[in-house]
Short mmCIF file of C-alpha atoms in Angstrom, two decimals:
data_model
loop_
_atom_site.label_atom_id
_atom_site.label_comp_id
_atom_site.label_asym_id
_atom_site.label_seq_id
_atom_site.Cartn_x
_atom_site.Cartn_y
_atom_site.Cartn_z
CA MET W 1 -4.13 -8.14 -21.65
CA ASN W 2 -3.69 -4.42 -22.23
CA ILE W 3 -4.80 -4.02 -25.86
CA LYS W 4 -4.69 -0.21 -25.71
CA LYS W 5 -1.03 -0.15 -24.64
CA ILE W 6 -0.04 -2.88 -27.12
CA ASN W 7 -1.65 -0.83 -29.89
CA GLU W 8 0.30 2.25 -28.76
CA LEU W 9 3.48 0.21 -29.08
CA ARG W 10 2.37 -1.02 -32.52
CA GLU W 11 1.76 2.53 -33.69
CA TRP W 12 5.32 3.43 -32.68
CA MET W 13 6.60 0.34 -34.50
CA GLN W 14 4.81 1.28 -37.70
CA ASN W 15 6.10 4.85 -37.52
CA ASN W 16 9.67 3.54 -37.08
CA GLN W 17 9.54 0.74 -39.67
CA VAL W 18 9.89 -1.91 -36.95
CA GLU W 19 8.17 -5.19 -37.81
CA VAL W 20 8.76 -7.12 -34.56
CA ALA W 21 9.29 -6.06 -30.95
CA TYR W 22 10.88 -8.40 -28.41
CA VAL W 23 9.76 -7.53 -24.88
CA SER W 24 12.04 -9.28 -22.40
CA ASN W 25 11.58 -7.52 -19.05
CA PRO W 26 9.10 -9.48 -16.89
CA SER W 27 7.71 -6.19 -15.57
CA SER W 28 7.06 -4.89 -19.09
CA ILE W 29 5.46 -8.20 -20.04
CA ALA W 30 3.22 -8.04 -16.97
CA TYR W 31 2.17 -4.49 -17.86
CA LEU W 32 1.24 -5.41 -21.45
CA THR W 33 -0.23 -8.87 -20.91
CA GLY W 34 -1.42 -8.98 -17.30
CA PHE W 35 0.72 -12.08 -16.70
CA GLU W 36 3.08 -11.71 -13.75
CA SER W 37 6.06 -14.05 -13.52
CA ASP W 38 9.58 -14.24 -12.21
CA PRO W 39 11.17 -16.71 -14.63
CA HIS W 40 14.55 -16.74 -12.87
CA GLU W 41 17.04 -18.21 -15.36
CA ARG W 42 14.32 -19.45 -17.71
CA VAL W 43 13.12 -17.53 -20.78
CA LEU W 44 10.01 -15.37 -20.68
CA ALA W 45 9.36 -13.31 -23.80
CA LEU W 46 6.61 -11.38 -25.55
CA PHE W 47 6.86 -10.93 -29.32
CA ILE W 48 4.67 -8.28 -30.90
CA HIS W 49 4.31 -7.81 -34.64
CA ALA W 50 3.32 -4.48 -36.15
CA ASP W 51 0.21 -5.97 -37.79
CA LYS W 52 0.08 -9.69 -36.91
CA ALA W 53 -1.04 -11.43 -33.73
CA PRO W 54 1.53 -11.41 -30.90
CA PHE W 55 2.59 -14.45 -28.93
CA LEU W 56 3.85 -15.02 -25.40
CA PHE W 57 6.64 -17.51 -24.71
CA THR W 58 6.92 -19.01 -21.22
CA PRO W 59 8.22 -22.04 -19.35
CA ALA W 60 5.72 -24.88 -19.83
CA MET W 61 4.80 -24.94 -16.14
CA GLU W 62 3.46 -21.38 -16.42
CA VAL W 63 1.37 -21.78 -19.58
CA PRO W 64 -1.97 -22.36 -17.78
CA GLU W 65 -1.62 -19.17 -15.71
CA ALA W 66 -0.37 -17.18 -18.70
CA LYS W 67 -3.43 -18.18 -20.74
CA LYS W 68 -5.71 -16.77 -18.04
CA ALA W 69 -4.22 -13.30 -18.60
CA PHE W 70 -3.18 -13.30 -22.25
CA SER W 71 -5.85 -13.89 -24.90
CA GLU W 72 -3.42 -14.55 -27.77
CA ASP W 73 -1.24 -17.64 -28.25
CA VAL W 74 0.98 -18.81 -25.39
CA ILE W 75 3.88 -21.08 -26.31
CA GLY W 76 5.59 -23.13 -23.61
CA TYR W 77 8.86 -25.01 -23.42
CA LEU W 78 10.19 -27.78 -21.19
CA ASP W 79 13.46 -27.58 -19.31
CA THR W 80 14.79 -30.33 -21.56
CA GLN W 81 14.18 -28.23 -24.69
CA ASN W 82 16.20 -25.46 -26.27
CA PRO W 83 13.98 -22.36 -25.84
CA TRP W 84 15.81 -20.32 -28.47
CA GLN W 85 15.33 -22.88 -31.20
CA ILE W 86 11.59 -22.87 -30.46
CA ILE W 87 11.52 -19.06 -30.45
CA LEU W 88 13.37 -18.81 -33.76
CA ASN W 89 11.04 -21.38 -35.35
CA GLU W 90 7.96 -19.54 -34.05
CA LEU W 91 9.21 -16.17 -35.29
CA LYS W 92 9.86 -17.51 -38.78
CA SER W 93 6.61 -19.49 -39.05
CA ARG W 94 4.38 -16.73 -37.65
CA PHE W 95 6.03 -13.59 -38.97
CA GLY W 96 7.91 -14.82 -42.04
CA GLN W 97 10.88 -12.83 -43.23
CA PHE W 98 11.28 -9.52 -41.41
CA LYS W 99 14.00 -6.90 -41.52
CA LYS W 100 13.88 -5.04 -38.20
CA MET W 101 13.35 -6.13 -34.58
CA ALA W 102 13.28 -3.73 -31.63
CA LEU W 103 14.70 -4.81 -28.27
CA GLU W 104 14.56 -3.64 -24.64
CA LYS W 105 18.20 -2.63 -24.67
CA ASN W 106 18.29 -1.64 -20.99
CA GLN W 107 17.36 -5.18 -19.98
CA LEU W 108 18.33 -7.83 -22.53
CA SER W 109 21.52 -9.73 -21.71
CA VAL W 110 24.42 -9.84 -24.17
CA GLU W 111 24.23 -13.63 -24.22
CA ARG W 112 20.59 -13.66 -25.31
CA PHE W 113 21.13 -10.89 -27.83
CA GLU W 114 23.95 -12.85 -29.45
CA ILE W 115 21.74 -15.94 -29.73
CA LEU W 116 19.09 -13.90 -31.53
CA LYS W 117 21.66 -12.20 -33.73
CA ASP W 118 23.14 -15.54 -34.78
CA GLY W 119 19.71 -17.01 -35.49
CA LEU W 120 18.40 -13.96 -37.36
CA ALA W 121 21.53 -12.94 -39.21
CA THR W 122 19.83 -10.58 -41.67
CA VAL W 123 17.72 -8.70 -39.09
CA ASP W 124 18.47 -5.14 -37.98
CA PHE W 125 18.45 -4.88 -34.15
CA SER W 126 19.24 -1.17 -33.91
CA ALA W 127 15.82 -0.07 -32.58
CA ASP W 128 15.31 0.26 -28.83
CA ILE W 129 11.78 0.00 -27.43
CA THR W 130 12.81 1.00 -23.91
CA PRO W 131 11.92 4.71 -24.37
CA ILE W 132 8.47 4.02 -25.86
CA LEU W 133 7.65 1.48 -23.13
CA GLN W 134 8.63 4.11 -20.56
CA GLN W 135 6.39 6.68 -22.26
CA ILE W 136 3.47 4.26 -22.46
CA GLN W 137 3.65 3.69 -18.70
CA LEU W 138 4.41 7.31 -17.76
CA VAL W 139 0.91 8.74 -17.32
CA LYS W 140 -1.29 6.53 -15.19
CA THR W 141 -4.99 5.95 -15.79
CA PRO W 142 -7.55 6.67 -13.03
CA GLU W 143 -7.79 2.91 -12.48
CA GLU W 144 -4.02 2.62 -12.02
CA ILE W 145 -4.00 5.54 -9.60
CA GLN W 146 -6.76 3.93 -7.56
CA THR W 147 -4.70 0.74 -7.28
CA LEU W 148 -1.63 2.77 -6.28
CA LEU W 149 -3.71 4.44 -3.58
CA GLU W 150 -4.65 1.00 -2.25
CA ALA W 151 -0.99 -0.04 -2.29
CA GLY W 152 -0.20 3.17 -0.40
CA HIS W 153 -2.79 2.30 2.23
CA TRP W 154 -0.95 -0.94 2.93
CA ALA W 155 2.30 0.94 3.33
CA ASP W 156 0.56 3.05 5.98
CA VAL W 157 -0.58 -0.16 7.69
CA ALA W 158 3.03 -1.40 7.61
CA PHE W 159 4.25 1.78 9.29
CA GLU W 160 1.67 1.38 12.04
CA ILE W 161 2.74 -2.22 12.64
CA GLY W 162 6.41 -1.27 12.72
CA PHE W 163 6.02 1.71 15.03
CA LYS W 164 4.06 -0.37 17.54
CA ALA W 165 6.78 -3.05 17.53
CA LEU W 166 9.59 -0.67 18.54
CA LYS W 167 10.99 -1.34 21.99
CA GLU W 168 14.37 -1.16 23.61
CA LYS W 169 16.84 -3.81 22.37
CA VAL W 170 14.58 -5.04 19.54
CA THR W 171 16.66 -5.63 16.39
CA GLU W 172 16.20 -4.23 12.91
CA GLN W 173 15.57 -7.71 11.53
CA GLU W 174 12.92 -8.41 14.15
CA ILE W 175 10.96 -5.32 13.07
CA VAL W 176 11.23 -6.37 9.42
CA ALA W 177 9.92 -9.82 10.32
CA GLU W 178 7.01 -8.44 12.35
CA ILE W 179 5.89 -6.08 9.60
CA GLU W 180 5.99 -8.70 6.86
CA TYR W 181 4.37 -11.39 9.05
CA GLN W 182 1.47 -9.16 10.03
CA LEU W 183 0.94 -7.98 6.43
CA LYS W 184 0.86 -11.55 5.15
CA LYS W 185 -1.79 -12.36 7.76
CA GLN W 186 -3.87 -9.56 6.28
CA GLY W 187 -3.52 -10.71 2.68
CA VAL W 188 -0.46 -8.80 1.44
CA SER W 189 1.73 -11.50 -0.07
CA LYS W 190 4.66 -9.50 -1.42
CA MET W 191 6.75 -6.46 -0.58
CA SER W 192 7.78 -4.19 -3.44
CA PHE W 193 11.42 -4.35 -2.28
CA ASP W 194 13.36 -5.64 0.71
CA THR W 195 11.96 -3.84 3.75
CA LEU W 196 14.51 -1.41 5.14
CA ILE W 197 14.58 -0.82 8.92
CA LEU W 198 17.68 1.00 10.17
CA PHE W 199 18.46 2.21 13.69
CA GLY W 200 20.73 4.97 14.96
CA ASP W 201 23.78 5.80 12.87
CA ASN W 202 23.02 2.79 10.64
CA ALA W 203 20.33 5.00 9.09
CA ALA W 204 23.11 7.23 7.74
CA ASN W 205 23.60 4.60 5.04
CA PRO W 206 20.80 5.39 2.52
CA HIS W 207 20.53 1.76 1.40
CA GLY W 208 21.84 -0.04 4.45
CA ASN W 209 21.01 -3.63 5.37
CA PRO W 210 18.85 -4.44 8.40
CA GLY W 211 20.74 -6.66 10.79
CA SER W 212 21.11 -7.53 14.45
CA LEU W 213 21.61 -3.94 15.61
CA GLN W 214 19.47 -3.30 18.68
CA LEU W 215 17.34 -0.21 19.23
CA ARG W 216 18.58 2.12 21.96
CA ASN W 217 16.91 5.01 23.72
CA HIS W 218 17.12 8.25 21.69
CA ASP W 219 17.83 6.40 18.42
CA PHE W 220 16.17 7.40 15.18
CA ALA W 221 14.53 4.47 13.38
CA LEU W 222 14.22 4.74 9.59
CA PHE W 223 11.45 2.76 7.89
CA ASP W 224 11.60 2.45 4.07
CA LEU W 225 9.00 0.02 2.76
CA GLY W 226 6.29 -0.78 0.28
CA VAL W 227 4.01 -3.56 -0.94
CA VAL W 228 2.84 -4.99 -4.23
CA TRP W 229 -0.94 -4.78 -4.48
CA LYS W 230 -2.82 -5.96 -7.57
CA GLY W 231 0.41 -5.67 -9.54
CA TYR W 232 1.25 -2.11 -8.42
CA CYS W 233 3.83 -0.92 -5.91
CA SER W 234 3.99 1.44 -2.97
CA ASP W 235 7.15 3.02 -1.58
CA ALA W 236 7.37 5.33 1.42
CA THR W 237 9.83 6.30 4.14
CA ARG W 238 9.35 7.61 7.66
CA THR W 239 11.96 8.30 10.32
CA VAL W 240 10.78 8.23 13.93
CA SER W 241 12.51 8.79 17.26
CA PHE W 242 12.59 6.21 20.02
CA LYS W 243 12.40 8.40 23.13
CA GLU W 244 13.37 12.06 22.97
CA PRO W 245 15.86 12.98 20.22
CA THR W 246 18.87 15.17 20.66
CA ALA W 247 18.80 18.77 19.48
CA LYS W 248 20.97 17.83 16.48
CA GLN W 249 18.71 14.96 15.51
CA ARG W 250 15.65 17.20 15.69
CA GLU W 251 17.37 19.89 13.64
CA VAL W 252 18.31 17.44 10.88
CA TYR W 253 14.81 16.02 10.87
CA GLU W 254 13.18 19.42 10.52
CA VAL W 255 15.42 20.34 7.58
CA VAL W 256 14.48 17.14 5.74
CA LEU W 257 10.81 17.67 6.53
CA GLN W 258 10.86 21.22 5.18
CA ALA W 259 12.64 20.02 2.02
CA GLN W 260 10.11 17.25 1.47
CA LEU W 261 7.12 19.52 2.06
CA ALA W 262 8.54 22.28 -0.14
CA ALA W 263 8.97 19.89 -3.05
CA GLN W 264 5.62 18.17 -2.59
CA ASN W 265 3.82 21.52 -2.38
CA ALA W 266 5.53 22.65 -5.61
CA VAL W 267 4.34 19.71 -7.71
CA LYS W 268 1.98 20.72 -10.50
CA PRO W 269 1.73 20.26 -14.26
CA GLY W 270 4.37 22.33 -16.02
CA ILE W 271 7.18 22.15 -13.47
CA THR W 272 10.21 20.16 -14.56
CA ALA W 273 11.78 17.20 -12.79
CA GLN W 274 15.04 19.10 -12.25
CA GLU W 275 13.22 22.15 -10.85
CA LEU W 276 11.54 19.93 -8.29
CA ASP W 277 14.84 18.34 -7.30
CA ALA W 278 16.38 21.81 -6.89
CA ILE W 279 13.59 23.01 -4.61
CA ALA W 280 14.25 20.26 -2.06
CA ARG W 281 18.02 20.34 -2.52
CA ASN W 282 18.20 24.10 -1.98
CA VAL W 283 16.40 23.80 1.37
CA ILE W 284 18.95 21.26 2.55
CA THR W 285 21.92 23.16 1.10
CA ASP W 286 20.81 26.46 2.62
CA ALA W 287 20.67 24.76 6.02
CA GLY W 288 24.30 23.67 5.63
CA TYR W 289 23.69 19.97 4.92
CA GLY W 290 23.93 19.88 1.11
CA GLU W 291 26.88 17.47 1.03
CA TYR W 292 24.84 14.92 2.99
CA PHE W 293 21.98 14.70 0.46
CA THR W 294 23.61 12.14 -1.81
CA HIS W 295 20.89 10.85 -4.14
CA ARG W 296 18.20 12.08 -6.53
CA LEU W 297 14.96 13.46 -5.16
CA GLY W 298 12.79 10.75 -6.60
CA HIS W 299 11.83 8.11 -9.16
CA GLY W 300 8.74 6.99 -10.98
CA ILE W 301 6.49 4.29 -9.54
CA GLY W 302 3.89 1.93 -10.95
CA THR W 303 4.11 -1.78 -11.69
CA THR W 304 7.72 -1.60 -10.55
CA VAL W 305 9.04 0.33 -7.59
CA HIS W 306 11.65 2.26 -9.61
CA GLU W 307 10.26 3.49 -12.90
CA PHE W 308 10.89 6.28 -15.37
CA PRO W 309 11.34 9.21 -14.82
CA SER W 310 14.11 10.27 -12.44
CA ILE W 311 13.39 13.43 -10.47
CA VAL W 312 16.94 14.67 -10.66
CA GLU W 313 19.17 17.54 -11.73
CA GLY W 314 19.67 17.44 -15.48
CA ASN W 315 16.23 16.02 -16.28
CA ALA W 316 14.25 18.79 -17.99
CA MET W 317 11.13 16.64 -18.46
CA VAL W 318 7.95 18.63 -17.88
CA LEU W 319 5.65 16.93 -15.38
CA LYS W 320 2.10 16.16 -16.52
CA GLU W 321 -1.15 15.26 -14.82
CA GLY W 322 -1.23 11.55 -14.03
CA MET W 323 2.52 11.08 -13.58
CA CYS W 324 3.48 9.20 -10.41
CA PHE W 325 6.80 9.45 -8.57
CA SER W 326 8.51 9.62 -5.19
CA ILE W 327 9.69 12.68 -3.29
CA GLU W 328 12.34 11.51 -0.84
CA PRO W 329 14.98 13.96 0.34
CA GLY W 330 17.43 12.80 2.98
CA ILE W 331 20.38 13.82 5.10
CA TYR W 332 22.96 11.17 5.94
CA ILE W 333 25.79 12.19 8.26
CA PRO W 334 28.14 9.20 8.60
CA ASN W 335 28.44 7.67 12.07
CA GLU W 336 25.95 10.19 13.44
CA VAL W 337 22.43 10.43 12.04
CA GLY W 338 20.34 9.57 9.00
CA VAL W 339 16.90 10.92 8.09
CA ARG W 340 14.75 10.35 5.02
CA ILE W 341 11.10 11.23 4.49
CA GLU W 342 9.32 9.91 1.40
CA ASP W 343 5.90 9.92 -0.16
CA CYS W 344 4.97 8.82 -3.66
CA VAL W 345 2.49 11.18 -5.31
CA TYR W 346 0.42 11.54 -8.44
CA VAL W 347 0.17 14.84 -10.30
CA THR W 348 -3.29 16.40 -10.38
CA LYS W 349 -4.52 19.25 -12.57
CA ASP W 350 -3.25 21.84 -10.09
CA GLY W 351 -0.96 20.03 -7.61
CA CYS W 352 -0.47 16.50 -6.38
CA GLN W 353 -1.86 13.91 -3.97
CA SER W 354 0.11 11.45 -1.88
CA PHE W 355 -0.48 7.70 -1.94
CA THR W 356 0.48 7.46 1.75
CA GLN W 357 -1.00 9.35 4.69
CA THR W 358 1.20 8.52 7.71
CA PRO W 359 2.03 11.82 9.44
CA LYS W 360 5.41 13.36 8.64
CA GLU W 361 5.92 15.55 11.71
CA LEU W 362 8.50 13.92 13.97
CA ILE W 363 6.91 11.05 15.89
CA VAL W 364 8.50 10.32 19.27
CA LEU W 365 7.69 6.85 20.59
#
């Protein structure tokens, strides 16, 4: 249970005349309570009062595990029960009459909001706790950074496993399976997202789906992967060449590499997110490939693989020491070639450090 972060949220609530906060995103709940769960269609909720004890609401089957992480009350419900009636009764009995409840508006479904609204007809639901939860998680502690470094190490291990498994006619899915099998044997139970292995012109789709495509000589192979380690995520991308690449492939790779290095070398406290995006984008544009860089430069990382903030044009946020995010420029020329190179980094007092260490110069296997 993260008392410090819960108290930061309470301070915001008091300053904004919010009596109750309803935290509905399982990732946010895990961050604040230490209890990790994927409830699927069931209800998982954390209710925090500005000055009364909070309570966690979970499916009954998860109550024992929740109590190990969360030191306050845990309320469970059976599948045969109406969870919302229990929640409404608990809110009224524990918190009495209250006027204002803040919600995670970027996550709560309309259906669940309408149930709350009907059951708490006099309550004001205008407050959104999404921004303050993003701010609370924005700057990582030294302990969080150490865990992210460990998660990054396992991404490096995954790259090594994948590179060694490349051979002519192996399929994308077979490489995915080998990486995840070998990691599980070493104690890594979960990937931070679906492992992405793309060969040849399939890599020109930034978020393509690994399939039965076989590796051919002179193909590029794009690896985008990460693990969950002690509740924190890694995310990294490398593109390697199976046998010697063509001149065009090598040219595209070098442009992406220079863009990635230029941005990573520019990271320091005081630079803005949009300035960082522009540094990488300008390298690619100046080389004549600007139209083929079709996504933002990066995203935050922590307990989830895509966190606040976005490293993108239009975001004037000033970067601070302890912020963690990806730097992942790419060039994707349809039906021809795709290259992305990505490291997640944390901002230091005068630069940044990467969570992953796999070399970025073009590897020819």
